[in-house]
Amino acid sequence: QKEVEQDPGPLSVPEGAIVSLNCTYSNSAFQYFMWYRQYSRKGPELLMYTYSSGNKEDGRFTAQVDKSSKYISLFIRDSQPSDSATYLCAMRENRDDKIIFGKGTRLHILP
Amino acid sequence: NAGVTQTPKFRVLKTGQSMTLLCAQDMNHEYMYWYRQDPGMGLRLIHYSVGEGTTAKGEVPDGYNVSRLKKQNFLLGLESAAPSQTSVYFCASSRGQGEFFGPGTRLTVL
């Protein structure tokens, strides 16, 4: 079983819809969880950083962590065509550890 | 702040040639990383550094060397390039709360 699993997509949704992106993981020691957005031919950009279980909201973005299920989600409300990108989940055990990345989900927001 | 910058942006090498990729950050971050990104493989860690003068191997270190002589700079060297090293290389830096990435270097080895 891979350490971090993420559906590669592509996921296509109409503009204005709520988008749900997900990752599952196998290592119960992961405590720090991140979401990155990567536009084509650009470097990944940190979107959300969370510690342990619970929700974190930032504008139209909400990150959710369920450690009991080893499942994390990123919700995008009122999706825009500019949200079209690849979204990478990432996680680590301790603050000083290396990050383990998912392979990314390609998202298309249709105007 | 420029954030994380990478030099060069593009490079074409012939098999057996050597080159150095330069990463610079102006955020006073302790941690710096080199990744490669290939289609279907995601981001893979090559080498990383937890502070000036320190380096450590990541997931795919073979064929690469690194140096962190100054806190703000992290160099990635290819001593004898191989076609398997054709990839997009990203540098990143962190203070321990998520990593900030550079724009990438597209390297082709013929």
mmCIF file of N, CA and C in Angstrom, chain A residues 34 36 38 41-44 46 49 88 92 95-96 98-99 101 103, chain B residues 31 33 35 37 40 43 45 48 90 95-99 101-102 106:
data_model
loop_
_atom_site.group_PDB
_atom_site.id
_atom_site.type_symbol
_atom_site.label_atom_id
_atom_site.label_comp_id
_atom_site.label_asym_id
_atom_site.label_seq_id
_atom_site.Cartn_x
_atom_site.Cartn_y
_atom_site.Cartn_z
ATOM 1 N N MET A 34 -0.871 19.162 4.571
ATOM 2 C CA MET A 34 -0.806 20.338 3.713
ATOM 3 C C MET A 34 -1.504 20.090 2.388
ATOM 4 N N TYR A 36 -1.251 21.774 -1.574
ATOM 5 C CA TYR A 36 -0.552 22.656 -2.495
ATOM 6 C C TYR A 36 -1.351 22.738 -3.794
ATOM 7 N N GLN A 38 -0.757 23.620 -7.890
ATOM 8 C CA GLN A 38 0.294 23.767 -8.890
ATOM 9 C C GLN A 38 -0.330 24.050 -10.250
ATOM 10 N N ARG A 41 3.306 24.214 -15.483
ATOM 11 C CA ARG A 41 4.647 24.750 -15.700
ATOM 12 C C ARG A 41 5.062 25.753 -14.623
ATOM 13 N N LYS A 42 4.484 25.606 -13.419
ATOM 14 C CA LYS A 42 4.861 26.449 -12.279
ATOM 15 C C LYS A 42 5.226 25.560 -11.091
ATOM 16 N N GLY A 43 5.818 26.156 -10.070
ATOM 17 C CA GLY A 43 6.101 25.427 -8.845
ATOM 18 C C GLY A 43 4.863 25.305 -7.972
ATOM 19 N N PRO A 44 4.811 24.276 -7.106
ATOM 20 C CA PRO A 44 3.680 24.154 -6.172
ATOM 21 C C PRO A 44 3.622 25.344 -5.223
ATOM 22 N N LEU A 46 1.885 26.646 -1.554
ATOM 23 C CA LEU A 46 1.236 26.190 -0.333
ATOM 24 C C LEU A 46 -0.111 26.893 -0.155
ATOM 25 N N TYR A 49 -2.236 24.615 5.624
ATOM 26 C CA TYR A 49 -1.344 23.877 6.528
ATOM 27 C C TYR A 49 -2.126 23.611 7.803
ATOM 28 N N LEU A 88 -2.070 19.040 -4.830
ATOM 29 C CA LEU A 88 -1.246 18.018 -4.195
ATOM 30 C C LEU A 88 -1.502 18.017 -2.697
ATOM 31 N N ARG A 92 3.412 14.985 6.962
ATOM 32 C CA ARG A 92 4.663 14.635 7.623
ATOM 33 C C ARG A 92 4.362 14.224 9.057
ATOM 34 N N ARG A 95 7.463 18.083 12.750
ATOM 35 C CA ARG A 95 7.681 19.361 12.095
ATOM 36 C C ARG A 95 8.976 19.379 11.295
ATOM 37 N N ASP A 96 9.980 18.615 11.740
ATOM 38 C CA ASP A 96 11.275 18.630 11.069
ATOM 39 C C ASP A 96 11.425 17.538 10.024
ATOM 40 N N LYS A 98 10.719 15.083 6.607
ATOM 41 C CA LYS A 98 10.455 15.288 5.194
ATOM 42 C C LYS A 98 8.956 15.157 4.927
ATOM 43 N N ILE A 99 8.511 15.881 3.902
ATOM 44 C CA ILE A 99 7.104 15.808 3.506
ATOM 45 C C ILE A 99 6.917 14.654 2.535
ATOM 46 N N PHE A 101 4.429 13.504 -0.410
ATOM 47 C CA PHE A 101 3.423 14.094 -1.294
ATOM 48 C C PHE A 101 2.548 13.021 -1.933
ATOM 49 N N LYS A 103 0.330 12.247 -5.461
ATOM 50 C CA LYS A 103 0.724 12.496 -6.846
ATOM 51 C C LYS A 103 -0.093 13.591 -7.507
ATOM 52 N N TYR B 31 15.486 25.123 6.506
ATOM 53 C CA TYR B 31 15.405 23.895 5.724
ATOM 54 C C TYR B 31 15.316 24.203 4.235
ATOM 55 N N TYR B 33 15.335 22.060 0.215
ATOM 56 C CA TYR B 33 15.082 20.756 -0.396
ATOM 57 C C TYR B 33 15.273 20.841 -1.910
ATOM 58 N N TYR B 35 13.750 18.642 -5.183
ATOM 59 C CA TYR B 35 12.838 17.617 -5.662
ATOM 60 C C TYR B 35 12.978 17.502 -7.174
ATOM 61 N N GLN B 37 10.308 16.264 -10.418
ATOM 62 C CA GLN B 37 8.913 15.938 -10.708
ATOM 63 C C GLN B 37 8.827 15.354 -12.100
ATOM 64 N N GLY B 40 3.468 11.106 -13.725
ATOM 65 C CA GLY B 40 3.067 9.842 -13.121
ATOM 66 C C GLY B 40 3.834 9.457 -11.872
ATOM 67 N N LEU B 43 6.168 14.291 -6.987
ATOM 68 C CA LEU B 43 7.370 14.965 -6.478
ATOM 69 C C LEU B 43 8.188 13.966 -5.667
ATOM 70 N N LEU B 45 11.819 13.513 -3.435
ATOM 71 C CA LEU B 45 12.875 14.244 -2.754
ATOM 72 C C LEU B 45 14.245 13.669 -3.122
ATOM 73 N N TYR B 48 18.185 16.995 0.904
ATOM 74 C CA TYR B 48 17.672 18.116 1.670
ATOM 75 C C TYR B 48 18.725 18.572 2.678
ATOM 76 N N PHE B 90 12.689 21.087 -8.761
ATOM 77 C CA PHE B 90 12.186 22.155 -7.899
ATOM 78 C C PHE B 90 13.001 22.229 -6.623
ATOM 79 N N ARG B 95 10.519 26.858 7.078
ATOM 80 C CA ARG B 95 10.897 27.044 8.481
ATOM 81 C C ARG B 95 10.169 26.005 9.339
ATOM 82 N N GLY B 96 9.562 25.008 8.684
ATOM 83 C CA GLY B 96 8.929 23.912 9.405
ATOM 84 C C GLY B 96 7.426 23.918 9.355
ATOM 85 N N GLN B 97 6.824 24.818 8.565
ATOM 86 C CA GLN B 97 5.365 24.859 8.457
ATOM 87 C C GLN B 97 4.934 24.878 7.006
ATOM 88 N N GLY B 98 5.361 23.854 6.266
ATOM 89 C CA GLY B 98 5.028 23.846 4.845
ATOM 90 C C GLY B 98 6.152 24.469 4.046
ATOM 91 N N GLU B 99 6.310 23.985 2.840
ATOM 92 C CA GLU B 99 7.454 24.383 2.040
ATOM 93 C C GLU B 99 7.067 25.388 0.969
ATOM 94 N N PHE B 101 8.096 26.759 -2.719
ATOM 95 C CA PHE B 101 8.791 26.236 -3.882
ATOM 96 C C PHE B 101 9.258 27.337 -4.821
ATOM 97 N N GLY B 102 10.353 27.048 -5.520
ATOM 98 C CA GLY B 102 10.809 27.892 -6.595
ATOM 99 C C GLY B 102 10.067 27.577 -7.879
ATOM 100 N N ARG B 106 13.794 23.214 -15.927
ATOM 101 C CA ARG B 106 13.502 22.108 -16.862
ATOM 102 C C ARG B 106 14.809 21.634 -17.472
#
